[in-house]
Short mmCIF file of C-alpha atoms in Angstrom, two decimals:
data_model
loop_
_atom_site.label_atom_id
_atom_site.label_comp_id
_atom_site.label_asym_id
_atom_site.label_seq_id
_atom_site.Cartn_x
_atom_site.Cartn_y
_atom_site.Cartn_z
CA MET A 1 0.00 0.00 0.00
CA SER A 2 1.38 3.42 -0.99
CA TYR A 3 0.42 6.16 1.47
CA PHE A 4 0.14 9.45 -0.46
CA ASP A 5 -1.78 11.57 2.07
CA ALA A 6 1.00 13.01 4.23
CA ALA A 7 -0.59 16.48 4.15
CA SER A 8 -3.43 15.07 6.26
CA SER A 9 -1.16 13.23 8.65
CA ALA A 10 2.43 12.15 8.12
CA PRO A 11 3.58 8.67 9.19
CA LEU A 12 5.27 8.62 12.58
CA HIS A 13 8.95 9.40 12.12
CA PRO A 14 11.35 6.74 13.51
CA VAL A 15 12.96 9.35 15.75
CA ALA A 16 9.54 10.25 17.15
CA ARG A 17 8.87 6.61 17.96
CA GLN A 18 12.20 6.23 19.76
CA ALA A 19 11.77 9.46 21.72
CA LEU A 20 8.19 8.58 22.63
CA LEU A 21 9.14 5.19 24.05
CA ALA A 22 12.07 6.64 26.01
CA ALA A 23 9.95 9.48 27.42
CA LEU A 24 7.25 7.06 28.55
CA ASP A 25 9.82 5.62 30.95
CA GLU A 26 11.48 8.88 31.97
CA GLY A 27 8.85 11.61 31.60
CA TRP A 28 5.72 10.34 33.32
CA ALA A 29 5.94 12.57 36.42
CA ASP A 30 4.56 16.07 36.98
CA PRO A 31 7.15 18.56 35.66
CA SER A 32 5.95 21.18 38.13
CA ARG A 33 7.06 19.10 41.15
CA LEU A 34 10.42 19.51 42.86
CA TYR A 35 11.23 15.92 43.67
CA ARG A 36 13.59 13.81 41.53
CA GLU A 37 11.02 12.44 39.07
CA GLY A 38 9.44 15.88 38.63
CA ARG A 39 12.82 17.52 38.00
CA ARG A 40 13.62 14.86 35.41
CA ALA A 41 10.31 15.51 33.66
CA ARG A 42 10.97 19.28 33.76
CA LEU A 43 14.35 18.79 32.10
CA LEU A 44 12.70 16.82 29.30
CA LEU A 45 10.00 19.46 28.84
CA ASP A 46 12.52 22.32 28.80
CA ALA A 47 14.73 20.51 26.31
CA ALA A 48 11.73 19.85 24.04
CA ARG A 49 10.69 23.50 24.23
CA GLU A 50 14.18 24.68 23.34
CA ALA A 51 14.37 22.32 20.36
CA ALA A 52 10.96 23.37 19.08
CA ALA A 53 11.70 27.07 19.58
CA GLU A 54 14.96 26.75 17.66
CA ALA A 55 13.09 25.17 14.74
CA VAL A 56 10.35 27.81 14.84
CA GLY A 57 12.79 30.70 15.19
CA CYS A 58 11.61 32.13 18.51
CA ARG A 59 12.65 32.21 22.15
CA PRO A 60 11.76 29.21 24.32
CA ASP A 61 9.68 31.39 26.64
CA GLU A 62 7.61 32.51 23.64
CA LEU A 63 6.44 28.97 22.81
CA VAL A 64 3.88 26.76 24.52
CA PHE A 65 2.62 23.28 23.68
CA THR A 66 -1.08 22.65 23.15
CA SER A 67 -3.23 19.55 22.72
CA SER A 68 -3.51 20.02 18.92
CA GLY A 69 -2.80 22.40 16.08
CA THR A 70 -6.47 23.37 16.02
CA GLN A 71 -6.39 24.22 19.72
CA ALA A 72 -3.28 26.33 19.11
CA VAL A 73 -5.11 28.28 16.39
CA HIS A 74 -8.21 28.80 18.54
CA ALA A 75 -6.16 29.89 21.55
CA GLY A 76 -3.90 32.12 19.44
CA ILE A 77 -6.74 33.98 17.72
CA ALA A 78 -8.85 34.36 20.85
CA GLY A 79 -5.90 35.53 22.95
CA ALA A 80 -4.60 38.00 20.36
CA VAL A 81 -8.01 39.58 19.78
CA ALA A 82 -8.67 39.80 23.52
CA GLY A 83 -5.27 41.41 24.03
CA ARG A 84 -6.21 44.13 21.53
CA ARG A 85 -9.84 44.55 22.57
CA ARG A 86 -9.41 48.32 22.84
CA VAL A 87 -8.52 48.42 19.15
CA GLY A 88 -11.51 46.39 17.95
CA ARG A 89 -12.67 42.91 16.94
CA HIS A 90 -11.93 42.99 13.22
CA LEU A 91 -9.98 40.07 11.71
CA ILE A 92 -8.43 39.63 8.28
CA VAL A 93 -8.08 36.09 6.93
CA SER A 94 -7.45 34.63 3.51
CA ALA A 95 -10.25 32.73 1.78
CA VAL A 96 -8.14 29.55 1.70
CA GLU A 97 -7.21 29.27 5.38
CA HIS A 98 -7.57 26.00 7.25
CA SER A 99 -11.04 25.46 8.67
CA SER A 100 -9.73 25.96 12.22
CA VAL A 101 -8.86 29.57 11.34
CA LEU A 102 -12.11 30.21 9.47
CA HIS A 103 -14.24 28.77 12.27
CA SER A 104 -12.43 30.91 14.86
CA ALA A 105 -12.88 34.00 12.69
CA GLU A 106 -16.65 33.48 12.60
CA LEU A 107 -16.78 34.72 16.21
CA PHE A 108 -15.54 38.16 15.15
CA ASP A 109 -16.02 40.80 12.46
CA VAL A 110 -14.05 39.22 9.61
CA THR A 111 -12.82 40.25 6.17
CA GLU A 112 -11.87 37.42 3.81
CA VAL A 113 -9.07 38.28 1.40
CA PRO A 114 -9.53 36.62 -2.03
CA VAL A 115 -6.88 34.57 -3.80
CA GLY A 116 -5.89 34.22 -7.43
CA ARG A 117 -6.26 31.11 -9.53
CA THR A 118 -3.03 29.66 -8.10
CA GLY A 119 -4.32 30.01 -4.54
CA ALA A 120 -1.98 32.82 -3.45
CA VAL A 121 -3.02 36.09 -1.83
CA SER A 122 -1.85 39.52 -2.87
CA PRO A 123 -0.12 41.56 -0.13
CA GLN A 124 -1.98 44.59 -1.47
CA ALA A 125 -5.25 42.85 -0.64
CA TYR A 126 -4.22 42.83 3.01
CA VAL A 127 -3.37 46.53 2.77
CA ASP A 128 -6.84 47.20 1.37
CA ALA A 129 -8.50 45.12 4.10
CA LEU A 130 -6.82 46.89 7.04
CA ARG A 131 -9.09 49.07 9.17
CA PRO A 132 -8.59 51.19 12.29
CA ASP A 133 -10.33 48.46 14.32
CA THR A 134 -8.29 45.56 12.90
CA ALA A 135 -7.13 43.48 15.85
CA LEU A 136 -5.42 40.62 14.01
CA ALA A 137 -4.53 39.31 10.56
CA CYS A 138 -4.11 35.61 9.75
CA LEU A 139 -2.31 33.92 6.86
CA GLN A 140 -1.23 30.32 6.36
CA SER A 141 2.38 29.75 5.36
CA ALA A 142 1.35 27.24 2.67
CA ASN A 143 -1.96 25.79 1.57
CA HIS A 144 -2.93 22.36 2.80
CA GLU A 145 -4.92 21.34 -0.30
CA VAL A 146 -2.89 22.60 -3.26
CA GLY A 147 0.55 23.29 -1.76
CA THR A 148 0.79 26.95 -2.77
CA VAL A 149 3.26 28.91 -0.62
CA GLN A 150 1.95 32.28 0.54
CA PRO A 151 3.91 35.58 0.55
CA VAL A 152 4.09 35.60 4.35
CA GLY A 153 7.10 37.92 4.58
CA GLU A 154 5.48 40.64 2.47
CA VAL A 155 2.17 40.42 4.29
CA ALA A 156 3.95 40.45 7.65
CA GLU A 157 5.75 43.66 6.69
CA VAL A 158 2.45 45.24 5.65
CA CYS A 159 0.89 44.29 8.98
CA ARG A 160 3.88 45.47 11.02
CA GLU A 161 3.78 48.88 9.36
CA ALA A 162 0.10 49.12 10.28
CA GLY A 163 0.74 47.94 13.86
CA VAL A 164 -1.37 44.82 13.40
CA PRO A 165 -0.07 41.42 14.56
CA LEU A 166 0.00 38.58 12.04
CA LEU A 167 -0.82 35.00 13.05
CA VAL A 168 0.72 32.41 10.72
CA ASP A 169 -0.71 28.88 10.54
CA ALA A 170 2.50 27.03 9.70
CA ALA A 171 1.14 23.50 10.09
CA GLN A 172 1.96 22.39 6.54
CA SER A 173 5.36 24.05 6.15
CA LEU A 174 7.05 23.89 9.54
CA GLY A 175 8.76 20.57 8.79
CA TRP A 176 10.40 22.13 5.72
CA GLY A 177 11.88 25.23 7.33
CA PRO A 178 11.23 28.37 9.40
CA VAL A 179 8.56 30.85 8.40
CA GLU A 180 9.48 34.18 6.82
CA GLU A 181 9.69 37.05 9.31
CA PRO A 182 8.35 39.26 10.84
CA TRP A 183 5.33 37.25 12.09
CA SER A 184 3.78 37.90 15.50
CA LEU A 185 2.09 34.59 16.34
CA LEU A 186 2.63 31.13 14.87
CA THR A 187 0.92 27.77 15.20
CA GLY A 188 1.90 24.24 14.22
CA SER A 189 0.75 20.64 14.52
CA ALA A 190 3.10 17.73 15.22
CA HIS A 191 1.31 15.05 13.21
CA LYS A 192 1.90 17.11 10.05
CA TRP A 193 5.69 16.64 10.28
CA GLY A 194 5.83 13.06 11.55
CA GLY A 195 5.33 13.64 15.23
CA PRO A 196 2.55 12.05 17.29
CA SER A 197 -0.99 13.36 17.07
CA GLY A 198 -2.33 15.39 19.96
CA VAL A 199 0.51 17.93 20.12
CA GLY A 200 0.37 21.46 18.76
CA LEU A 201 2.46 24.53 19.40
CA LEU A 202 1.71 28.21 19.77
CA ALA A 203 4.40 30.89 19.63
CA VAL A 204 3.63 34.45 20.70
CA ARG A 205 6.36 37.05 20.23
CA LYS A 206 7.36 39.22 23.16
CA GLY A 207 5.62 42.56 22.86
CA VAL A 208 2.47 41.14 21.27
CA ARG A 209 -0.55 41.95 23.41
CA PHE A 210 -2.07 38.62 24.37
CA SER A 211 -4.74 37.72 26.91
CA PRO A 212 -5.39 33.98 27.34
CA GLN A 213 -9.08 33.11 27.31
CA GLY A 214 -10.98 30.55 29.34
CA PRO A 215 -10.46 29.54 32.98
CA ALA A 216 -7.05 30.35 34.40
CA ASP A 217 -4.48 27.56 34.45
CA GLU A 218 -0.87 27.59 35.65
CA ARG A 219 0.34 25.21 32.91
CA GLU A 220 2.19 26.48 29.82
CA SER A 221 2.24 30.11 30.94
CA GLY A 222 -1.54 30.01 31.26
CA ARG A 223 -1.96 29.69 27.49
CA ALA A 224 -2.72 25.96 27.29
CA ALA A 225 -4.69 24.36 30.09
CA GLY A 226 -4.19 20.83 31.35
CA PHE A 227 -1.42 18.41 32.22
CA GLU A 228 1.25 18.28 29.52
CA ASN A 229 1.45 15.10 27.43
CA LEU A 230 5.16 15.04 28.01
CA PRO A 231 6.10 11.85 26.09
CA ALA A 232 4.25 13.11 23.00
CA ILE A 233 5.79 16.60 23.36
CA VAL A 234 9.28 15.13 23.56
CA ALA A 235 8.59 12.99 20.48
CA ALA A 236 7.15 15.98 18.60
CA ALA A 237 10.22 18.14 19.26
CA ALA A 238 12.64 15.32 18.43
CA SER A 239 10.91 14.55 15.14
CA LEU A 240 10.77 18.23 14.16
CA ARG A 241 14.51 18.49 14.63
CA ALA A 242 15.01 15.25 12.66
CA VAL A 243 12.88 16.21 9.66
CA ARG A 244 14.53 19.63 9.54
CA ALA A 245 17.91 17.92 9.26
CA GLU A 246 16.60 15.92 6.28
CA ALA A 247 14.49 18.70 4.76
CA ALA A 248 16.88 20.10 2.15
CA GLN A 249 17.69 16.73 0.63
CA GLU A 250 14.11 15.45 0.81
CA ALA A 251 12.71 18.68 -0.65
CA GLY A 252 14.74 18.31 -3.82
CA ARG A 253 13.86 14.65 -4.18
CA LEU A 254 10.12 15.02 -3.53
CA ARG A 255 9.90 18.10 -5.72
CA GLU A 256 11.24 16.06 -8.62
CA LEU A 257 8.63 13.37 -8.00
CA THR A 258 5.72 15.81 -7.78
CA GLU A 259 6.93 17.63 -10.90
CA ARG A 260 6.81 14.26 -12.65
CA ILE A 261 3.17 13.88 -11.61
CA ARG A 262 2.31 17.46 -12.62
CA ALA A 263 3.80 16.93 -16.07
CA ARG A 264 2.61 13.38 -16.76
CA VAL A 265 -0.99 13.42 -15.53
CA PRO A 266 -2.27 15.79 -18.27
CA GLN A 267 -0.45 13.65 -20.86
CA LEU A 268 -1.94 10.41 -19.56
CA VAL A 269 -5.49 11.55 -18.76
CA ALA A 270 -7.62 13.80 -20.95
CA ASP A 271 -9.54 16.76 -19.51
CA VAL A 272 -7.43 17.28 -16.40
CA GLU A 273 -6.61 20.55 -14.64
CA VAL A 274 -3.51 20.63 -12.43
CA VAL A 275 -4.06 23.30 -9.78
CA GLY A 276 -1.87 25.35 -7.45
CA ASP A 277 1.17 27.51 -8.09
CA PRO A 278 3.63 25.68 -10.37
CA GLU A 279 6.68 27.29 -8.73
CA ARG A 280 5.96 28.62 -5.22
CA ARG A 281 4.75 25.37 -3.69
CA LEU A 282 5.57 22.81 -1.04
CA PRO A 283 7.80 19.99 -2.31
CA GLY A 284 5.50 17.03 -1.69
CA ILE A 285 2.01 18.18 -2.75
CA VAL A 286 0.43 18.03 -6.19
CA THR A 287 -3.30 18.42 -6.85
CA PHE A 288 -5.34 17.89 -10.00
CA SER A 289 -9.01 17.64 -10.99
CA CYS A 290 -10.55 15.39 -13.64
CA LEU A 291 -13.61 16.32 -15.66
CA TYR A 292 -16.55 13.89 -15.67
CA VAL A 293 -15.31 12.08 -12.57
CA ASP A 294 -16.90 11.56 -9.15
CA GLY A 295 -14.17 12.25 -6.59
CA GLU A 296 -15.27 9.68 -4.02
CA THR A 297 -15.53 6.92 -6.61
CA LEU A 298 -12.08 7.75 -7.97
CA LEU A 299 -10.58 7.61 -4.47
CA HIS A 300 -12.11 4.16 -3.99
CA GLU A 301 -10.67 3.01 -7.33
CA LEU A 302 -7.21 4.23 -6.37
CA ASP A 303 -7.54 2.64 -2.93
CA ARG A 304 -8.24 -0.71 -4.60
CA GLU A 305 -5.08 -0.20 -6.63
CA GLY A 306 -3.11 0.32 -3.40
CA PHE A 307 -2.91 4.13 -3.18
CA SER A 308 -4.14 6.29 -0.31
CA VAL A 309 -4.88 9.80 -1.59
CA SER A 310 -7.34 12.52 -0.60
CA SER A 311 -9.73 14.83 -2.40
CA GLY A 312 -11.17 18.33 -2.20
CA SER A 313 -14.01 17.32 -4.48
CA SER A 314 -17.60 18.04 -3.45
CA CYS A 315 -18.36 14.40 -4.19
CA THR A 316 -16.93 12.91 -1.03
CA SER A 317 -18.66 11.27 1.88
CA SER A 318 -17.81 14.11 4.28
CA THR A 319 -19.32 17.07 2.37
CA LEU A 320 -21.89 17.99 -0.23
CA THR A 321 -20.22 21.28 -1.17
CA PRO A 322 -16.94 21.89 -2.98
CA SER A 323 -13.75 22.49 -1.05
CA HIS A 324 -13.66 26.12 0.06
CA VAL A 325 -10.07 26.27 -1.19
CA LEU A 326 -10.88 25.12 -4.73
CA LYS A 327 -13.96 27.33 -4.74
CA ALA A 328 -11.96 30.41 -3.73
CA MET A 329 -9.42 29.66 -6.48
CA GLY A 330 -12.16 29.29 -9.10
CA VAL A 331 -10.76 25.98 -10.36
CA LEU A 332 -12.40 22.68 -11.22
CA SER A 333 -13.47 20.74 -8.13
CA GLU A 334 -14.94 17.55 -9.58
CA GLY A 335 -12.73 14.49 -9.65
CA ASN A 336 -10.19 16.23 -7.44
CA VAL A 337 -7.13 14.28 -6.24
CA ARG A 338 -4.46 15.52 -3.84
CA VAL A 339 -1.24 13.54 -3.78
CA SER A 340 0.97 14.46 -0.81
CA LEU A 341 4.12 12.39 -0.60
CA PRO A 342 5.62 11.48 2.77
CA PHE A 343 9.32 11.66 3.58
CA GLY A 344 10.93 8.60 2.04
CA ALA A 345 8.45 8.13 -0.81
CA VAL A 346 10.20 6.33 -3.66
CA SER A 347 10.21 6.87 -7.39
CA GLU A 348 8.83 3.40 -8.14
CA GLU A 349 5.66 4.17 -6.17
CA VAL A 350 5.08 7.34 -8.16
CA ASP A 351 5.64 5.53 -11.45
CA ARG A 352 3.14 2.85 -10.47
CA PHE A 353 0.61 5.55 -9.51
CA LEU A 354 0.98 7.07 -12.97
CA GLU A 355 0.46 3.62 -14.49
CA VAL A 356 -2.81 2.89 -12.70
CA LEU A 357 -4.34 6.40 -12.73
CA PRO A 358 -5.54 6.44 -16.39
CA GLY A 359 -7.34 3.14 -15.95
CA ALA A 360 -8.95 4.25 -12.69
CA VAL A 361 -10.22 7.48 -14.27
CA ALA A 362 -11.49 5.62 -17.33
CA ARG A 363 -13.45 3.16 -15.19
CA VAL A 364 -15.11 5.96 -13.23
CA ARG A 365 -15.99 7.86 -16.39
CA GLU A 366 -17.48 4.73 -17.89
CA LYS A 367 -19.66 4.23 -14.82
CA LEU A 368 -20.89 7.83 -14.99
CA GLY A 369 -21.43 7.93 -18.76
CA ALA A 370 -24.79 6.15 -18.64
CA PRO A 371 -27.18 9.00 -17.67
CA THR A 372 -29.03 10.41 -20.66
CA PRO A 373 -29.51 14.18 -20.57
CA ALA A 374 -33.04 15.50 -20.63
CA VAL A 375 -32.81 18.08 -23.43
CA VAL A 376 -35.48 20.57 -24.47
CA ALA A 377 -35.02 22.63 -27.62
CA GLY A 378 -35.74 26.35 -27.26
CA GLU A 379 -35.73 29.13 -29.83
CA ASP A 380 -32.03 29.76 -29.60
CA ALA A 381 -30.84 27.35 -26.92
CA LEU A 382 -30.85 23.85 -25.52
CA VAL A 383 -32.00 23.35 -21.95
CA VAL A 384 -30.39 20.51 -20.02
CA ASP A 385 -32.38 19.45 -16.97
CA ALA A 386 -29.83 18.20 -14.43
CA LEU A 387 -31.93 18.96 -11.36
CA GLY A 388 -31.43 16.45 -8.59
CA LYS A 389 -28.18 15.15 -10.08
CA ARG A 390 -24.88 15.61 -8.33
CA CYS A 391 -21.44 16.34 -9.67
CA PRO A 392 -20.11 15.55 -12.17
CA ILE A 393 -23.38 14.63 -13.96
CA PRO A 394 -24.40 18.24 -14.83
CA VAL A 395 -21.04 18.82 -16.52
CA ILE A 396 -21.16 15.45 -18.30
CA GLU A 397 -24.59 16.27 -19.71
CA LEU A 398 -23.43 19.72 -20.79
CA ALA A 399 -20.48 18.17 -22.60
CA LYS A 400 -22.78 15.73 -24.42
CA VAL A 401 -24.99 18.42 -25.97
CA ILE A 402 -22.70 21.39 -26.57
CA GLY A 403 -22.06 20.11 -30.08
CA ASP A 404 -25.80 20.06 -30.83
CA VAL A 405 -26.08 23.86 -30.87
CA PRO A 406 -24.58 26.04 -33.61
CA VAL A 407 -21.58 28.23 -32.92
CA GLY A 408 -22.96 31.23 -31.09
CA GLY A 409 -25.87 29.23 -29.66
CA THR A 410 -26.32 28.61 -25.97
CA VAL A 411 -26.98 25.75 -23.58
CA ARG A 412 -28.83 26.36 -20.29
CA VAL A 413 -27.97 23.80 -17.63
CA LEU A 414 -30.54 23.57 -14.83
CA SER A 415 -28.87 22.36 -11.64
CA ASP A 416 -29.44 22.52 -7.90
CA ASP A 417 -25.97 21.20 -7.05
CA GLU A 418 -23.68 23.75 -5.40
CA ALA A 419 -20.68 22.31 -7.24
CA ALA A 420 -22.14 23.32 -10.62
CA ARG A 421 -21.52 26.97 -9.75
CA LEU A 422 -17.80 26.22 -9.78
CA ASP A 423 -17.42 23.33 -12.19
CA ILE A 424 -19.40 24.62 -15.18
CA PRO A 425 -17.32 27.84 -15.49
CA ALA A 426 -14.16 25.75 -15.02
CA TRP A 427 -15.31 23.37 -17.78
CA CYS A 428 -15.89 26.35 -20.10
CA GLU A 429 -12.36 27.62 -19.54
CA MET A 430 -10.86 24.19 -20.13
CA ARG A 431 -12.94 23.56 -23.29
CA GLU A 432 -12.62 27.15 -24.59
CA GLN A 433 -16.35 27.84 -24.49
CA GLU A 434 -17.95 31.03 -23.16
CA TYR A 435 -19.54 31.01 -19.75
CA VAL A 436 -22.32 33.59 -19.97
CA GLY A 437 -23.40 33.44 -16.35
CA GLU A 438 -25.87 32.17 -13.78
CA GLU A 439 -29.57 32.98 -13.91
CA PRO A 440 -32.35 32.29 -11.40
CA ALA A 441 -34.63 29.35 -12.13
CA ASP A 442 -37.79 27.89 -10.61
CA GLN A 443 -35.55 25.27 -9.00
CA GLY A 444 -31.83 25.69 -8.48
CA SER A 445 -30.07 27.87 -11.04
CA ALA A 446 -29.63 28.05 -14.80
CA TYR A 447 -26.01 28.12 -15.97
CA VAL A 448 -25.75 29.57 -19.47
CA VAL A 449 -22.94 28.50 -21.80
CA ARG A 450 -22.37 29.84 -25.32
CA ARG A 451 -20.68 27.63 -27.88
CA VAL A 452 -17.59 29.35 -29.27
CA SER A 453 -16.03 26.55 -31.32
#
């Protein structure tokens, strides 16, 4: 089985396993106690904090460990906004942030900064979003779904000039290297770099106004309540140091493998859109979307072939709407596949993935090719009734009839599937047809497409 979903959770690094087992024997006591076992636990905790702080690029007393990366984000946002409550409760976030950031932002007055088609923000957009009552700005270091690296340094400078702290969600990139300065707060998650799950970190620079929320607790400077999971913390810090030592060599190797996938997939499979920035991207992530393919079915096909991948498609068991990242980028969401290679992934596994992918896509397309479009001829248009049908059926039915109208004629696709709002315009761009726009309909919406060629 080839595990290609490291962006969701990386396999436990061997160093993490060794450190975890050792710390279970040595670090079980309360590090706040003064007797021998407590002092030994405190030494382990301090050493882990120093190692993590060195990797992050901050002082040890600026970093605390939390129970998860999500908890670090929630605590960081809540504490930073509370610390600047006299300024206001306005937040700036990008439209492609991790859900933990977006859910936290819902509690405040929030401005979402749009992204371009590659998934990157413009620093000027953050300038335009700043207000006198802006308490905090948030920006991920790199996107978790498409791998695009964000211009954190430029945005951080913009925020510093305006006197607004910037919180950086560095979960996806921290294993590859430190984040561009001058950030104010930073969060990370150990299971993203090969550490154990259940450990996050939150760094708050000295001088940043911060007021921890929730009941007071003496642990972790009052910023993370509860008894520290010391063995997991030790393993998280040890694995972060280990992956950093391997990062430069692994980055070059994995980048070559993902570039192979980016180049070969469009050659092997027709009607594919590779998404994300082709240059400014994390080494191990490559994402593409396939027309006329149900994402969940394709993932099952690839799983049967021995590959574990993930999807941002709307057609997955966990959601009925397209990925907010793909939606914000304005790219095709149907048949979406994210390949995220773990440290140590080998060339032979990638080659075998490229061998089985065309057959898997073909089988899914064959299964979905059966529905017959309900077509009604109008005076100057065809109307395709795709109401009640989920992605990618509306796009498949559009593709079947576009050739039945003359050049300059239009096709109206009736659909009540949220994904159609994204996938039909994306199909038009890929097939060089004109997307006229969306119109209200008795049920759902009518998506109007004009035949250009």
